Amino acid sequence: MNAPDKLAQLLSLTREPFPASRKVHVPGMLHPQLQVPMREVALSNGETATLYDTSGPYTDPAAEIDVRRGLPALRAGWIEARGDTELYTGRERKALDDGTKHEEREAQRIAALRAEAAALQRQPRRAKAGANVTQMHYARRGIITPEMEFIAIRENGKREWMAEYLADSEKAERLRGNPMGAKIPQLITPEFVRDEVARGRAIIPANINHPEIEPMAIGRNFLVKINANIGNSAVTSSIEEEVEKLVWAIRWGADNVMDLSTGKNIHTTRDWIVRNSPVPIGTVPIYQALEKVGGVAEDLTWEIFRDTLVEQAEQGVDYFTIHAGIRLAFIHLTANRRTGIVSRGGSIMAKWCISHHKESFLYEHFEDICDIMKQYDVSFSLGDGLRPGSGADANDEAQFAELRTLGELTQVAWKHDVQTMIEGPGHVPMHMIQANMDEQLKHCHEAPFYTLGPLTIDIAPGYDHISSAIGAAMIGWFGTAMLCYVTPKEHLGLPDRDDVKQGIIAYKIAAHAADVAKGHPTSRARDEALSKARFEFRWQDQFNLSLDPDTARDFHDETLPADGAKVAHFCSMCGPKFCSMKITQEVREYAAAQEGMAQKSAEFRAGGSEIYIPLNKA
Amino acid sequence: MNAPDKLAQLLSLTREPFPASRKVHVPGMLHPQLQVPMREVALSNGETATLYDTSGPYTDPAAEIDVRRGLPALRAGWIEARGDTELYTGRERKALDDGTKHEEREAQRIAALRAEAAALQRQPRRAKAGANVTQMHYARRGIITPEMEFIAIRENGKREWMAEYLADSEKAERLRGNPMGAKIPQLITPEFVRDEVARGRAIIPANINHPEIEPMAIGRNFLVKINANIGNSAVTSSIEEEVEKLVWAIRWGADNVMDLSTGKNIHTTRDWIVRNSPVPIGTVPIYQALEKVGGVAEDLTWEIFRDTLVEQAEQGVDYFTIHAGIRLAFIHLTANRRTGIVSRGGSIMAKWCISHHKESFLYEHFEDICDIMKQYDVSFSLGDGLRPGSGADANDEAQFAELRTLGELTQVAWKHDVQTMIEGPGHVPMHMIQANMDEQLKHCHEAPFYTLGPLTIDIAPGYDHISSAIGAAMIGWFGTAMLCYVTPKEHLGLPDRDDVKQGIIAYKIAAHAADVAKGHPTSRARDEALSKARFEFRWQDQFNLSLDPDTARDFHDETLPADGAKVAHFCSMCGPKFCSMKITQEVREYAAAQEGMAQKSAEFRAGGSEIYIPLNKA
């Protein structure tokens, strides 16, 4: 893409639907008001395929989008109808929320930024006194929320078009997958979603102050999800630019987005992102807290941190990474590591603990944090501050000591009905990946695992989306519920637009490979439909069913740009005269003309012709 | 890279050494004349790292390269000294060898092409009457050839710089890898190489007419190798352009290259490639044979095929893909497949068998083929003509019936002491990969496995280097000896220069991930050295130790282009104020200043402070 095109895209949102695709909606049954969006791809043979769709209203030409007003509050009525929340004044907004240096000029700039999106300010909502408004709390009381039914419909997809492929799986044992201990039903019912959330095996990140989301589940018995990280720009941002990062990420398949902004404008940028996001948003609140104390880790206090949690909960952040498992006693375990502590949150807390020679305030105030989480239904993403930064440090005592602590904290969170997932590494050679999953399942009681990669080798800077997609696919198969993407810029610099896309596609590949291996009932249908299109030389269908139709089409155009080539019964690999797929079709026709080749071969074999005697016995 | 740069590179060979790298040579002991080349990387802290080097003399500024004369014949003396071969007149060269349509203009063009590289014509060599000149034959007679010692030295690398990392592996059980049944010794001796070749568990592709190669081994107990495919250009090629494709592929790490040319100039292009290649060259002879009969599969005959084998053996091709396992009786097994037969060689033979309703001439003449192979030491790469073209067809009866036949043929080849490896799929979901390796080991008697991918999903056209690198890494860990690369253009078009590089890097990642997981003793040292450099902010060393120093450096420059940033103790991800690695170092210093944090923590724990009581028991 040339520079002017890039700029044009940055200045407006990416709104075009995918080729041959339209948004369709499946209604609810328990909750008839539900309209679950999916992407329907029209194939050239008259068939359709309906795909899981993370892109939200942005790919629906009928949707009116105004980033200064935010998305429609899809869940507002559901939340209100539960009657257990109240609007309230909320925490007072402070200049410090957007950065530390507030000279006159800075203050004006921030005021201007905030004014630009004044309509995004919404009055916060919280649980009524004594109430608990988490999806886990409802689930444990036997309540099937609209969110749960929405997810059931979304995960199932439209089965009509899959029937042919599902039948194949039933016939062929070898195609059924190996769930590695997962218990994925043939059909996801709303009750199944409720049960998984109740037992903590899945979470629904859904802050009551983020009513704009299209609910989704993170759990071992659902489709494997992926997360993309974005952050604010170093230079002054525009609202369109920040929202476009989000829109771009979900277009290519990010199920969740983490806003890892540091520096200036953190609060205002988050307003922009949350109000315009149809996917759950996660943050690492310690990053903003650190900004508030001028970047000096030792100056952090529980009070500042607590205030930041409330600030972000009121804005609608759906999950918080909290590094409460990095305890004072574990820090010395990293002293002889090849690469020490590589998690930002982990290093901040390590420095705090050592400086004060005190136990982490996150650990000590964990139940206080739970009290905040349950008032807004913010989910925990328990951070792995001691994750290995190189293969040499993988699975060491520091890492596993923290993991066991995260397991203890999970049980505390569950005591409060607070939804919880567990973050995982990092850098792990292939042969050590399974142990991570086993330890996590054992110590964290099947709470969803959410891993970064893992990177299987350390020597591929510039290509760590690949070195980590290998590990991600494997750990996804073994049971990880969500994979945090890695871009080609990992270890080297800040990802640009194309890096974000490269990272997401690599992780969609990993997640899908895991779903196929686990035998998720809906996962193989898309592969089969594309393979069928490939074999029948339906080039446009092959492109349109792929993870990235634009790139597939561009690559084909590079060698065979003519429109005619898109319906040709050959491709550039072999050319028109010599094509293996074409020959196969000829072989089939020939066989049919000769009364069926199976019969022929059977006769031939029955004849006992000696060329069928294995050579090594001849 | 812009267009003029690209053109400039195409017009001359890529000769620059890698950054901070020089060619070093390790002498032989049994054969003191051996000089085994390696790449030595000078690090900024005064240390060095010595890496396995596939790039041949091209990256040695001291080497004089003239593509019209070819590389020095490194092995000529070794071959001659064995006294079991003779020079002979060789097969008469025919116009048909370079294509089918020989009008006057064509004939002139071919004559001109041939004249351009007349000096590349060498008199062919073959075994003396009754002799067998395969490395396997020598190995089985207890002879350690110079090739075997060369390989032992090459595989071991220089252990001096690895000592620190090797010791770590010895200390930490968890870092030792899981060999999955491989038997990799701590040190590769020439005798070990001999033994592996003798029992057929490794091959040394080394045609006596390709004395230019730097010998390498393909076997489960050696480093995992990768193969890159190249082919002639559709338009008239220049010799520089064809050789540059090869040089580019081996620069990035291709251990073997297959020349899959079709159409015109096949014979002459192959002269150019073989004479200038320091790595073994493989071909699929049926492709050229098919050209000789005008692309009509039914018109193929054993005589034409046999003549083509001799033609290519005399030129110096090191291994032939022979689809002798696709038997008449198996063809009907593909009738109900999602994607039929997708191997080109497989479909040609299927069409031939069906057309004539006869058993494959490759199968029937297999022992005749062995007789040719052993006169030149051409290795078999037994092709999987029925490999699955989609996940839906993976591991089906057609595929495994052929695999069992390949196992039978392996034993026939071994009867003649002909070196043999087995080709494998293709498209295989993750949960079905292990079965491929198990079946191959079981039926093919540990002959090296050489797989294409496998691709773990079908929906990623444009990114199949990634979808397949996942499967390649796994099957490499499980025991596959060589991985055939897949480029981003797979299924869509012909790979260009950058696609070739992307495919190779993805496969170097997969192969290295497999080596690390298997616990190959030398594999982790490079990761550790790079991780150490990363942790110590030695940016240049981090780039120079990576698989692709150019890209790593370019990516870093995009965010922090200043030279100063290459020695800065921070990076663009966190910035100068807030860097997790920097904080870790501060934590270490702080701890040291306080008489050691391990001691402190121990005291603290011994004090029985109640905050160490697990929360869930509180």
Tab-separated table of C-alpha atoms in Angstrom, chain A residues 210-507:
chain	number	residue	atom	x	y	z
A	210	HIS	CA	-19.604	-1.148	28.685
A	211	PRO	CA	-23.099	-1.844	27.340
A	212	GLU	CA	-21.827	-1.459	23.762
A	213	ILE	CA	-20.247	-4.924	23.594
A	214	GLU	CA	-21.455	-7.915	21.664
A	215	PRO	CA	-20.981	-10.528	24.401
A	216	MET	CA	-18.358	-13.237	23.973
A	217	ALA	CA	-16.991	-16.038	26.129
A	218	ILE	CA	-13.445	-17.029	27.013
A	219	GLY	CA	-13.272	-20.655	28.045
A	220	ARG	CA	-11.719	-23.942	27.154
A	221	ASN	CA	-14.997	-25.372	25.858
A	222	PHE	CA	-15.638	-22.513	23.464
A	223	LEU	CA	-13.876	-21.336	20.330
A	224	VAL	CA	-10.316	-20.259	21.098
A	225	LYS	CA	-10.175	-16.459	21.212
A	226	ILE	CA	-7.428	-13.973	20.490
A	227	ASN	CA	-6.497	-10.640	22.005
A	228	ALA	CA	-4.769	-7.746	20.271
A	229	ASN	CA	-2.926	-5.014	22.123
A	230	ILE	CA	-3.159	-1.390	21.065
A	231	GLY	CA	-1.912	1.781	22.705
A	232	ASN	CA	-2.076	5.520	22.322
A	233	SER	CA	0.210	7.315	19.942
A	234	ALA	CA	3.298	9.090	21.164
A	235	VAL	CA	2.192	12.199	19.333
A	236	THR	CA	-1.132	13.903	19.934
A	237	SER	CA	-3.823	11.608	18.650
A	238	SER	CA	-7.102	12.226	17.006
A	239	ILE	CA	-10.151	10.303	18.112
A	240	GLU	CA	-10.533	8.807	14.637
A	241	GLU	CA	-6.974	7.534	14.697
A	242	GLU	CA	-7.354	5.823	18.065
A	243	VAL	CA	-10.698	4.287	17.193
A	244	GLU	CA	-9.380	3.152	13.817
A	245	LYS	CA	-6.711	1.048	15.570
A	246	LEU	CA	-9.499	-0.745	17.372
A	247	VAL	CA	-11.681	-1.086	14.269
A	248	TRP	CA	-8.740	-2.435	12.291
A	249	ALA	CA	-7.952	-5.030	14.958
A	250	ILE	CA	-11.498	-6.362	15.246
A	251	ARG	CA	-11.902	-6.341	11.456
A	252	TRP	CA	-9.215	-9.001	11.187
A	253	GLY	CA	-10.548	-11.015	14.071
A	254	ALA	CA	-9.465	-9.714	17.478
A	255	ASP	CA	-12.006	-11.005	19.989
A	256	ASN	CA	-10.683	-8.738	22.731
A	257	VAL	CA	-8.499	-5.665	22.700
A	258	MET	CA	-6.196	-4.498	25.449
A	259	ASP	CA	-5.487	-0.792	25.695
A	260	LEU	CA	-1.903	-0.645	26.925
A	261	SER	CA	-1.530	3.104	26.656
A	262	THR	CA	1.141	4.797	28.714
A	263	GLY	CA	2.137	8.435	28.907
A	264	LYS	CA	-0.295	11.171	28.051
A	265	ASN	CA	-4.049	11.166	27.411
A	266	ILE	CA	-4.601	7.747	28.929
A	267	HIS	CA	-8.013	8.517	30.366
A	268	THR	CA	-9.409	10.329	27.362
A	269	THR	CA	-8.070	7.806	24.878
A	270	ARG	CA	-9.786	5.092	26.860
A	271	ASP	CA	-13.087	6.924	26.684
A	272	TRP	CA	-12.759	6.982	22.943
A	273	ILE	CA	-11.903	3.323	22.715
A	274	VAL	CA	-14.437	1.899	25.162
A	275	ARG	CA	-17.388	3.878	23.842
A	276	ASN	CA	-16.640	2.734	20.303
A	277	SER	CA	-15.744	-0.883	21.033
A	278	PRO	CA	-18.052	-3.832	20.363
A	279	VAL	CA	-15.444	-6.160	21.922
A	280	PRO	CA	-14.362	-6.335	25.569
A	281	ILE	CA	-11.531	-4.006	26.510
A	282	GLY	CA	-8.794	-4.964	28.951
A	283	THR	CA	-6.189	-2.775	30.633
A	284	VAL	CA	-3.248	-3.029	33.012
A	285	PRO	CA	-4.264	-0.419	35.601
A	286	ILE	CA	-0.806	-0.302	37.165
A	287	TYR	CA	0.440	1.414	34.008
A	288	GLN	CA	-1.831	4.402	34.582
A	289	ALA	CA	-1.186	4.375	38.312
A	290	LEU	CA	2.532	4.561	37.582
A	291	GLU	CA	1.993	7.605	35.378
A	292	LYS	CA	0.181	9.260	38.264
A	293	VAL	CA	3.288	8.956	40.438
A	294	GLY	CA	5.613	10.248	37.761
A	295	GLY	CA	6.968	6.861	36.792
A	296	VAL	CA	8.528	6.142	40.182
A	297	ALA	CA	7.451	2.626	41.151
A	298	GLU	CA	8.332	3.063	44.814
A	299	ASP	CA	5.839	5.918	45.108
A	300	LEU	CA	2.865	3.743	44.204
A	301	THR	CA	0.287	3.297	46.956
A	302	TRP	CA	-2.788	1.200	47.404
A	303	GLU	CA	-4.893	4.376	47.477
A	304	ILE	CA	-3.656	5.578	44.091
A	305	PHE	CA	-4.091	2.125	42.641
A	306	ARG	CA	-7.568	1.736	44.102
A	307	ASP	CA	-8.629	5.087	42.731
A	308	THR	CA	-7.380	4.058	39.287
A	309	LEU	CA	-9.402	0.843	39.412
A	310	VAL	CA	-12.555	2.786	40.174
A	311	GLU	CA	-11.758	5.311	37.455
A	312	GLN	CA	-11.377	2.568	34.846
A	313	ALA	CA	-14.296	0.480	36.112
A	314	GLU	CA	-16.553	3.492	35.741
A	315	GLN	CA	-15.366	3.993	32.195
A	316	GLY	CA	-16.311	0.436	31.328
A	317	VAL	CA	-13.073	-1.561	31.146
A	318	ASP	CA	-14.047	-5.230	31.021
A	319	TYR	CA	-10.999	-6.867	32.527
A	320	PHE	CA	-7.979	-5.793	34.509
A	321	THR	CA	-4.583	-7.411	34.447
A	322	ILE	CA	-3.577	-7.484	38.105
A	323	HIS	CA	-0.118	-8.779	38.983
A	324	ALA	CA	-1.098	-9.914	42.453
A	325	GLY	CA	0.824	-13.168	42.221
A	326	ILE	CA	4.302	-11.650	42.311
A	327	ARG	CA	5.132	-11.927	45.972
A	328	LEU	CA	8.128	-10.631	47.856
A	329	ALA	CA	9.403	-14.132	48.522
A	330	PHE	CA	9.434	-15.035	44.834
A	331	ILE	CA	11.539	-12.166	43.603
A	332	HIS	CA	14.887	-13.651	44.559
A	333	LEU	CA	14.009	-16.684	42.449
A	334	THR	CA	14.633	-14.540	39.392
A	335	ALA	CA	18.149	-13.492	40.388
A	336	ASN	CA	19.923	-16.145	38.334
A	337	ARG	CA	17.652	-16.003	35.345
A	338	ARG	CA	18.943	-15.426	31.852
A	339	THR	CA	16.493	-12.563	31.368
A	340	GLY	CA	15.189	-11.675	34.834
A	341	ILE	CA	11.743	-10.153	34.967
A	342	VAL	CA	10.380	-9.095	31.592
A	343	SER	CA	6.785	-8.263	32.428
A	344	ARG	CA	6.324	-4.522	32.853
A	345	GLY	CA	3.735	-4.956	35.577
A	346	GLY	CA	5.874	-7.613	37.193
A	347	SER	CA	8.966	-5.435	37.268
A	348	ILE	CA	7.046	-2.493	38.707
A	349	MET	CA	5.710	-4.633	41.527
A	350	ALA	CA	9.077	-6.299	42.084
A	351	LYS	CA	10.703	-2.942	42.433
A	352	TRP	CA	8.005	-1.774	44.820
A	353	CYS	CA	8.297	-4.879	46.999
A	354	ILE	CA	12.077	-4.726	47.164
A	355	SER	CA	12.180	-1.008	47.773
A	356	HIS	CA	9.807	-1.226	50.705
A	357	HIS	CA	10.791	-4.742	51.622
A	358	LYS	CA	7.101	-5.411	51.972
A	359	GLU	CA	4.587	-7.799	50.521
A	360	SER	CA	2.832	-6.546	47.380
A	361	PHE	CA	-0.135	-4.275	48.096
A	362	LEU	CA	-1.984	-6.044	45.285
A	363	TYR	CA	-1.702	-9.309	47.148
A	364	GLU	CA	-2.557	-7.822	50.503
A	365	HIS	CA	-5.563	-5.925	49.189
A	366	PHE	CA	-6.793	-8.660	46.936
A	367	GLU	CA	-10.180	-8.954	48.611
A	368	ASP	CA	-10.601	-5.176	48.489
A	369	ILE	CA	-10.006	-5.416	44.731
A	370	CYS	CA	-12.633	-8.161	44.513
A	371	ASP	CA	-15.112	-5.791	46.158
A	372	ILE	CA	-14.599	-3.281	43.364
A	373	MET	CA	-14.684	-5.891	40.586
A	374	LYS	CA	-18.045	-7.280	41.622
A	375	GLN	CA	-19.722	-3.887	41.702
A	376	TYR	CA	-19.061	-3.418	37.984
A	377	ASP	CA	-18.470	-6.957	36.757
A	378	VAL	CA	-14.877	-6.351	35.842
A	379	SER	CA	-13.087	-9.668	35.311
A	380	PHE	CA	-9.665	-10.516	36.641
A	381	SER	CA	-6.869	-11.323	34.279
A	382	LEU	CA	-4.344	-12.427	36.863
A	383	GLY	CA	-1.020	-11.305	35.461
A	384	ASP	CA	2.081	-13.432	35.195
A	385	GLY	CA	4.665	-10.923	36.302
A	386	LEU	CA	7.336	-13.607	36.464
A	387	ARG	CA	6.766	-15.085	33.041
A	388	PRO	CA	9.966	-16.192	31.306
A	389	GLY	CA	11.564	-13.791	28.845
A	390	SER	CA	13.631	-16.517	27.206
A	391	GLY	CA	13.450	-20.247	26.710
A	392	ALA	CA	16.202	-20.631	29.277
A	393	ASP	CA	13.917	-19.291	32.012
A	394	ALA	CA	10.825	-21.264	31.018
A	395	ASN	CA	8.969	-23.315	33.635
A	396	ASP	CA	11.344	-22.338	36.402
A	397	GLU	CA	10.506	-22.092	40.059
A	398	ALA	CA	9.786	-18.350	39.890
A	399	GLN	CA	7.221	-18.850	37.152
A	400	PHE	CA	5.474	-21.798	38.750
A	401	ALA	CA	5.526	-20.318	42.265
A	402	GLU	CA	3.615	-17.354	40.901
A	403	LEU	CA	1.234	-19.625	38.978
A	404	ARG	CA	0.352	-21.497	42.147
A	405	THR	CA	-0.341	-18.186	43.867
A	406	LEU	CA	-2.608	-17.211	40.992
A	407	GLY	CA	-4.487	-20.422	41.667
A	408	GLU	CA	-4.990	-19.408	45.308
A	409	LEU	CA	-6.136	-15.976	44.244
A	410	THR	CA	-8.600	-17.526	41.780
A	411	GLN	CA	-10.332	-19.226	44.671
A	412	VAL	CA	-10.490	-15.957	46.563
A	413	ALA	CA	-11.984	-14.222	43.537
A	414	TRP	CA	-14.515	-17.013	43.109
A	415	LYS	CA	-15.537	-16.627	46.746
A	416	HIS	CA	-16.731	-13.203	45.602
A	417	ASP	CA	-18.188	-14.571	42.337
A	418	VAL	CA	-15.665	-12.467	40.433
A	419	GLN	CA	-14.861	-13.819	36.981
A	420	THR	CA	-11.208	-14.754	36.597
A	421	MET	CA	-8.744	-15.819	33.956
A	422	ILE	CA	-5.037	-16.541	34.334
A	423	GLU	CA	-2.248	-15.110	32.212
A	424	GLY	CA	0.534	-17.347	30.989
A	425	PRO	CA	3.898	-17.183	29.250
A	426	GLY	CA	5.866	-15.966	27.292
A	427	HIS	CA	8.914	-17.834	26.002
A	428	VAL	CA	8.563	-21.636	26.201
A	429	PRO	CA	10.234	-24.306	24.017
A	430	MET	CA	7.762	-26.751	22.485
A	431	HIS	CA	8.559	-29.639	24.769
A	432	MET	CA	7.749	-27.522	27.842
A	433	ILE	CA	4.407	-26.141	26.674
A	434	GLN	CA	2.239	-29.009	27.847
A	435	ALA	CA	3.554	-28.662	31.393
A	436	ASN	CA	2.315	-25.081	31.478
A	437	MET	CA	-1.184	-26.156	30.629
A	438	ASP	CA	-1.081	-29.075	33.041
A	439	GLU	CA	0.156	-26.913	35.919
A	440	GLN	CA	-2.388	-24.241	35.143
A	441	LEU	CA	-5.269	-26.721	35.079
A	442	LYS	CA	-4.075	-28.327	38.254
A	443	HIS	CA	-3.462	-25.222	40.316
A	444	CYS	CA	-5.986	-22.803	38.845
A	445	HIS	CA	-9.002	-25.100	38.909
A	446	GLU	CA	-9.800	-24.816	35.193
A	447	ALA	CA	-10.099	-21.014	35.239
A	448	PRO	CA	-9.483	-19.914	31.619
A	449	PHE	CA	-5.847	-19.658	30.603
A	450	TYR	CA	-4.797	-16.618	28.582
A	451	THR	CA	-1.290	-16.910	27.180
A	452	LEU	CA	1.109	-14.610	25.379
A	453	GLY	CA	2.361	-16.824	22.576
A	454	PRO	CA	4.348	-18.723	23.816
A	455	LEU	CA	7.418	-18.092	21.696
A	456	THR	CA	9.096	-21.417	20.967
A	457	ILE	CA	12.550	-19.960	20.178
A	458	ASP	CA	14.407	-16.732	20.893
A	459	ILE	CA	16.326	-16.172	17.655
A	460	ALA	CA	13.565	-14.815	15.432
A	461	PRO	CA	13.171	-11.100	16.193
A	462	GLY	CA	11.220	-9.648	13.287
A	463	TYR	CA	9.294	-12.908	12.940
A	464	ASP	CA	8.071	-13.576	16.456
A	465	HIS	CA	4.479	-13.642	15.289
A	466	ILE	CA	5.529	-16.936	13.677
A	467	SER	CA	7.784	-18.316	16.408
A	468	SER	CA	4.944	-17.662	18.846
A	469	ALA	CA	2.066	-18.805	16.626
A	470	ILE	CA	3.604	-22.275	16.799
A	471	GLY	CA	3.430	-22.258	20.590
A	472	ALA	CA	0.047	-20.555	20.595
A	473	ALA	CA	-1.515	-23.191	18.355
A	474	MET	CA	-0.181	-25.967	20.567
A	475	ILE	CA	-1.214	-24.463	23.899
A	476	GLY	CA	-4.577	-23.554	22.371
A	477	TRP	CA	-5.078	-27.185	21.481
A	478	PHE	CA	-4.014	-28.220	24.971
A	479	GLY	CA	-6.690	-26.003	26.526
A	480	THR	CA	-5.772	-22.318	26.518
A	481	ALA	CA	-8.910	-20.233	26.084
A	482	MET	CA	-7.444	-17.000	24.714
A	483	LEU	CA	-4.196	-16.256	22.901
A	484	CYS	CA	-2.588	-12.840	23.212
A	485	TYR	CA	-1.117	-11.959	19.861
A	486	VAL	CA	2.505	-11.114	19.135
A	487	THR	CA	3.374	-8.886	16.191
A	488	PRO	CA	6.476	-8.997	13.970
A	489	LYS	CA	7.745	-5.934	15.884
A	490	GLU	CA	7.884	-7.750	19.233
A	491	HIS	CA	11.212	-7.016	20.990
A	492	LEU	CA	12.062	-4.386	18.362
A	493	GLY	CA	9.580	-1.541	18.183
A	494	LEU	CA	5.987	-0.366	18.112
A	495	PRO	CA	3.689	-2.194	15.705
A	496	ASP	CA	2.207	-0.212	12.863
A	497	ARG	CA	-1.053	-0.905	11.108
A	498	ASP	CA	0.332	-3.708	8.985
A	499	ASP	CA	2.157	-5.316	11.923
A	500	VAL	CA	-1.115	-5.412	13.856
A	501	LYS	CA	-2.771	-7.185	10.961
A	502	GLN	CA	0.116	-9.636	10.584
A	503	GLY	CA	-0.051	-10.455	14.284
A	504	ILE	CA	-3.796	-10.959	14.225
A	505	ILE	CA	-3.791	-13.200	11.153
A	506	ALA	CA	-1.004	-15.337	12.629
A	507	TYR	CA	-3.085	-15.728	15.772
